[in-house]
Tab-separated table of C-alpha atoms in Angstrom:
chain	number	residue	atom	x	y	z
A	903	MET	CA	-12.351	70.399	34.468
A	904	THR	CA	-13.074	66.594	34.599
A	905	THR	CA	-9.769	64.412	34.925
A	906	ASP	CA	-9.831	63.378	31.546
A	907	LEU	CA	-9.898	67.519	30.087
A	908	GLU	CA	-6.437	67.268	32.771
A	909	PHE	CA	-4.610	64.114	31.279
A	910	GLU	CA	-5.420	65.208	28.211
A	911	ARG	CA	-3.181	69.397	28.431
A	912	LEU	CA	-0.472	66.926	30.613
A	913	ILE	CA	0.146	64.657	28.652
A	914	ALA	CA	0.315	68.007	25.611
A	915	VAL	CA	2.672	68.932	27.439
A	916	ALA	CA	4.966	65.791	28.286
A	917	GLU	CA	4.898	65.001	24.935
A	918	ALA	CA	5.746	68.384	23.441
A	919	TYR	CA	8.387	68.570	26.082
A	920	THR	CA	12.147	68.687	24.177
A	921	MET	CA	14.829	68.230	27.185
A	922	LYS	CA	18.975	70.515	26.463
A	923	GLY	CA	21.026	68.655	27.219
A	924	TRP	CA	20.591	67.367	30.942
A	925	ASP	CA	18.445	69.672	32.630
A	926	TRP	CA	15.598	68.224	34.583
A	927	SER	CA	14.150	71.507	35.677
A	928	ALA	CA	10.797	70.784	34.492
A	929	LEU	CA	10.489	68.302	36.129
A	930	GLU	CA	11.267	69.832	39.579
A	931	GLY	CA	8.677	69.299	41.365
A	932	ARG	CA	6.746	66.787	39.803
A	933	TYR	CA	9.307	63.295	40.113
A	934	VAL	CA	11.311	63.878	44.174
A	935	GLU	CA	14.106	61.752	44.147
A	936	THR	CA	15.406	60.800	47.457
A	937	GLU	CA	19.409	61.192	46.686
A	938	PRO	CA	21.692	57.803	48.172
A	939	PRO	CA	23.606	58.275	51.486
A	940	TRP	CA	26.502	58.785	50.033
A	941	ASP	CA	27.429	62.588	47.992
A	942	TYR	CA	28.614	61.341	44.855
A	943	ARG	CA	29.754	64.654	44.507
A	944	ALA	CA	32.560	65.248	47.309
A	945	GLU	CA	33.514	61.501	46.841
A	946	VAL	CA	34.449	62.940	43.331
A	947	THR	CA	35.824	66.546	44.735
A	948	ALA	CA	37.940	64.750	47.218
A	949	LEU	CA	40.535	62.521	44.782
A	950	LEU	CA	40.274	65.803	41.753
A	951	PRO	CA	43.671	67.069	43.470
A	952	THR	CA	45.364	63.832	42.628
A	953	ALA	CA	44.905	63.717	39.281
A	954	CYS	CA	46.372	65.306	36.022
A	955	THR	CA	44.113	64.363	33.908
A	956	LEU	CA	40.089	63.800	34.969
A	957	LEU	CA	37.399	62.295	31.797
A	958	ASP	CA	33.951	62.983	32.333
A	959	MET	CA	31.802	59.921	31.114
A	960	GLY	CA	28.638	60.675	29.353
A	961	THR	CA	28.125	64.540	30.031
A	962	GLY	CA	25.462	64.940	29.003
A	963	GLY	CA	25.251	68.900	28.681
A	964	GLY	CA	28.141	69.670	30.771
A	965	GLU	CA	26.810	70.915	33.694
A	966	PHE	CA	27.862	68.118	36.297
A	967	LEU	CA	31.621	68.595	35.237
A	968	SER	CA	31.488	72.093	34.860
A	969	SER	CA	30.244	72.371	38.351
A	970	LEU	CA	33.160	70.935	39.450
A	971	ALA	CA	35.898	73.385	37.834
A	972	PRO	CA	38.417	74.502	39.026
A	973	LEU	CA	39.322	70.933	36.866
A	974	PRO	CA	42.806	69.379	37.001
A	975	PRO	CA	44.874	70.498	33.854
A	976	GLU	CA	44.061	68.283	31.163
A	977	CYS	CA	39.916	67.564	31.233
A	978	TRP	CA	38.161	65.062	28.637
A	979	ALA	CA	33.910	64.314	28.249
A	980	THR	CA	32.012	61.956	26.243
A	981	GLU	CA	28.600	62.361	25.665
A	982	ALA	CA	26.568	59.375	22.879
A	983	TYR	CA	23.712	61.157	22.696
A	984	PRO	CA	24.194	63.205	19.272
A	985	PRO	CA	21.987	67.107	20.387
A	986	ASN	CA	23.933	66.962	23.944
A	987	VAL	CA	27.400	66.854	21.529
A	988	PRO	CA	27.176	71.304	21.251
A	989	VAL	CA	25.490	71.866	24.444
A	990	ALA	CA	28.024	70.184	25.579
A	991	ALA	CA	30.686	72.065	23.861
A	992	ALA	CA	29.072	75.164	24.616
A	993	ARG	CA	29.262	74.756	28.459
A	994	LEU	CA	33.111	73.543	28.746
A	995	GLY	CA	35.270	75.273	26.244
A	996	PRO	CA	35.611	78.065	28.089
A	997	LEU	CA	36.993	74.838	30.502
A	998	ASP	CA	39.113	74.235	28.253
A	999	VAL	CA	37.526	70.093	28.127
A	1000	ARG	CA	37.529	68.454	25.004
A	1001	VAL	CA	33.865	67.068	24.685
A	1002	VAL	CA	34.604	64.009	22.801
A	1003	ALA	CA	30.904	62.254	20.695
A	1004	VAL	CA	30.955	58.497	20.934
A	1005	ASP	CA	28.661	55.476	19.262
A	1006	ASP	CA	30.530	52.782	21.310
A	1007	GLU	CA	31.841	52.801	24.719
A	1008	ALA	CA	33.960	49.327	23.817
A	1009	ARG	CA	35.561	51.536	20.936
A	1010	LEU	CA	36.075	55.186	23.030
A	1011	PRO	CA	38.260	56.892	20.780
A	1012	LEU	CA	40.376	58.614	23.376
A	1013	PRO	CA	44.599	57.531	23.947
A	1014	ASP	CA	46.083	54.821	26.091
A	1015	ALA	CA	46.599	54.711	29.728
A	1016	HIS	CA	45.939	58.236	29.763
A	1017	PHE	CA	43.187	59.148	32.448
A	1018	ASP	CA	44.333	59.598	36.262
A	1019	LEU	CA	40.321	60.051	37.410
A	1020	VAL	CA	37.557	58.631	34.874
A	1021	ILE	CA	33.893	59.508	36.284
A	1022	ASN	CA	30.617	58.147	35.022
A	1023	ARG	CA	27.268	59.296	36.820
A	1024	HIS	CA	24.346	56.842	35.474
A	1025	GLU	CA	26.523	56.287	31.963
A	1026	SER	CA	27.020	52.574	30.820
A	1027	PHE	CA	30.466	51.828	30.586
A	1028	ASP	CA	32.836	48.883	28.887
A	1029	PRO	CA	35.303	47.549	31.793
A	1030	HIS	CA	37.325	46.774	29.200
A	1031	GLU	CA	37.713	50.171	27.742
A	1032	LEU	CA	38.320	51.207	31.070
A	1033	ARG	CA	41.405	49.266	32.192
A	1034	ARG	CA	42.249	50.749	28.683
A	1035	ILE	CA	42.305	54.520	29.001
A	1036	LEU	CA	43.343	54.042	32.826
A	1037	ARG	CA	46.815	54.731	33.752
A	1038	PRO	CA	48.268	52.236	36.364
A	1039	GLY	CA	47.147	53.566	39.735
A	1040	GLY	CA	43.962	55.122	38.109
A	1041	ARG	CA	40.869	55.700	38.981
A	1042	PHE	CA	37.396	54.997	38.290
A	1043	VAL	CA	34.789	56.381	40.513
A	1044	THR	CA	30.527	56.208	39.303
A	1045	GLN	CA	26.808	55.959	40.429
A	1046	GLN	CA	25.064	53.844	39.140
A	1047	VAL	CA	21.122	53.512	38.022
A	1048	ARG	CA	20.337	49.752	39.345
A	1049	GLY	CA	18.131	47.286	36.602
A	1050	LYS	CA	14.614	47.753	39.143
A	1051	ASP	CA	15.475	51.413	39.369
A	1052	ASN	CA	11.487	52.754	39.190
A	1053	VAL	CA	9.954	49.258	38.902
A	1054	GLU	CA	6.833	50.810	40.660
A	1055	LEU	CA	6.071	52.457	36.359
A	1056	ASN	CA	6.469	48.728	34.565
A	1057	ARG	CA	3.988	47.768	37.326
A	1058	ALA	CA	1.370	50.659	36.694
A	1059	LEU	CA	1.659	50.803	33.170
A	1060	GLN	CA	2.914	46.908	31.293
A	1061	GLU	CA	1.212	44.078	31.316
A	1062	THR	CA	3.696	41.958	31.827
A	1063	VAL	CA	7.529	43.678	33.404
A	1064	THR	CA	10.021	43.824	31.522
A	1065	LEU	CA	13.609	45.460	32.765
A	1066	SER	CA	15.685	46.220	29.969
A	1067	TYR	CA	18.986	45.732	33.146
A	1068	GLY	CA	17.110	44.547	35.317
A	1069	ALA	CA	19.857	41.884	36.417
A	1070	TRP	CA	22.154	45.225	37.269
A	1071	ASP	CA	23.359	46.182	40.798
A	1072	ALA	CA	26.440	47.001	42.742
A	1073	ALA	CA	27.470	43.513	42.219
A	1074	ALA	CA	27.266	42.943	38.334
A	1075	ALA	CA	29.087	46.264	38.125
A	1076	ALA	CA	31.987	44.945	40.802
A	1077	GLY	CA	31.861	41.844	38.764
A	1078	GLN	CA	32.551	43.196	35.559
A	1079	LEU	CA	35.224	45.316	36.280
A	1080	ARG	CA	37.083	42.640	38.634
A	1081	ASP	CA	37.217	40.549	35.846
A	1082	ALA	CA	38.433	42.720	33.072
A	1083	GLY	CA	41.235	43.203	35.901
A	1084	LEU	CA	40.840	46.019	38.094
A	1085	GLU	CA	40.787	46.603	41.773
A	1086	VAL	CA	37.301	47.036	43.431
A	1087	LEU	CA	37.867	49.601	45.778
A	1088	ASP	CA	34.430	50.361	47.443
A	1089	GLU	CA	31.119	49.143	46.490
A	1090	ARG	CA	28.105	50.860	47.659
A	1091	GLU	CA	24.167	50.231	47.114
A	1092	ALA	CA	20.904	52.442	48.029
A	1093	PHE	CA	16.495	52.421	47.551
A	1094	SER	CA	14.907	55.640	48.869
A	1095	PRO	CA	11.811	57.354	47.797
A	1096	GLY	CA	10.979	58.951	45.203
A	1097	HIS	CA	7.412	60.008	43.937
A	1098	PHE	CA	5.871	61.404	40.714
A	1099	SER	CA	3.390	64.252	41.385
A	1100	ASP	CA	1.409	64.304	38.177
A	1101	ILE	CA	1.412	62.147	34.915
A	1102	GLY	CA	2.844	64.179	33.023
A	1103	ALA	CA	6.091	64.181	34.874
A	1104	VAL	CA	5.600	60.269	34.182
A	1105	VAL	CA	5.380	60.867	30.317
A	1106	MET	CA	7.974	62.855	30.959
A	1107	TYR	CA	10.378	60.469	33.107
A	1108	LEU	CA	9.758	58.238	30.401
A	1109	ARG	CA	10.216	59.879	27.114
A	1110	ILE	CA	13.923	61.280	28.929
A	1111	THR	CA	14.487	57.972	29.801
A	1112	PRO	CA	13.732	54.839	26.884
A	1113	TRP	CA	15.186	51.756	29.132
A	1114	GLN	CA	12.536	52.118	31.611
A	1115	ILE	CA	9.542	50.395	29.079
A	1116	ASP	CA	11.253	49.762	25.971
A	1117	GLY	CA	10.008	51.185	23.027
A	1118	PHE	CA	7.148	52.889	25.154
A	1119	ASP	CA	4.561	54.964	22.954
A	1120	ILE	CA	1.690	57.396	24.251
A	1121	ARG	CA	-0.421	56.102	22.142
A	1122	ALA	CA	-0.057	53.099	22.870
A	1123	TYR	CA	0.151	53.737	27.257
A	1124	ARG	CA	-2.517	55.362	25.858
A	1125	GLU	CA	-5.363	53.539	28.430
A	1126	ARG	CA	-3.247	52.363	31.580
A	1127	LEU	CA	-1.606	55.657	31.676
A	1128	LEU	CA	-5.747	56.727	31.958
A	1129	ALA	CA	-5.972	54.809	34.315
A	1130	LEU	CA	-2.827	55.721	36.365
A	1131	HIS	CA	-3.413	58.886	35.957
A	1132	ARG	CA	-6.783	57.733	37.746
A	1133	ARG	CA	-5.207	56.022	40.608
A	1134	MET	CA	-2.486	58.791	41.121
A	1135	GLN	CA	-5.232	62.308	41.496
A	1136	ALA	CA	-7.321	59.487	43.417
A	1137	GLU	CA	-3.423	58.547	46.171
A	1138	GLY	CA	-1.030	61.638	45.401
A	1139	GLY	CA	0.246	61.080	42.731
A	1140	LEU	CA	2.791	57.691	42.587
A	1141	ALA	CA	5.372	56.227	45.323
A	1142	THR	CA	8.320	54.445	43.692
A	1143	SER	CA	11.946	53.441	44.618
A	1144	ILE	CA	15.189	55.531	44.051
A	1145	GLN	CA	17.504	52.675	43.790
A	1146	ARG	CA	20.693	53.738	42.857
A	1147	CYS	CA	25.087	51.584	43.470
A	1148	PHE	CA	28.524	53.195	43.889
A	1149	VAL	CA	31.233	52.188	42.803
A	1150	ALA	CA	34.949	52.738	43.189
A	1151	ALA	CA	37.637	50.723	40.622
A	1152	ARG	CA	41.358	51.456	40.669
A	1153	ARG	CA	43.428	50.160	37.564
A	1154	PRO	CA	46.373	47.425	38.973
A	1155	ALA	CA	49.980	50.012	39.548
A	1156	SER	CA	51.547	46.863	37.820
């Protein structure tokens, strides 16, 4: 099989793929992220016994939240991607989690001063809405993707690198939370290795994360994708930088 035929096969499979929920299993072994030095699950789990009301922001298909069971007495989850909402509802309904569809992070259909704990893994947030929905003393824990995550993809495929959220990091997130009147308890950053094994994994990833390359279209990027495919075959894949940050904050008690 020629290199070009393999390219066509990988692209066709990636183009036909549809993600259900937030299930990354189709990329298992083909896109590898090294985990940051902190354990987000452990950070959240340590706070669960202190919470009577919990909100999971950007729950996807409810995969992470459901894995935390047993959950606090009252649990909510938000999701902004419409196809994920019924997936999350089906998974979380038996756990008595209320799933709420949202279309504007600055106007969440959630009650004031209601949540003891709000968790957020890789989801955008409005700091003023967070302060509104947190109870006095309530905690917010988030792991965010820094704006220059996997920037090697942009360098390989864009003539001029543009990053929609290039300035987003722990300092930016913490600054927004402080400006909204929240007390920042912890902020950390981590840079670790990532690796794409084939061009199909790259295309699948870019379709799943449209913010990485704004307006990404397979046809428009075809020649650059082919060049990257050949480079990856010669070099054994593409090494990237996984960039994460962790921030914990609290609404003051008074």
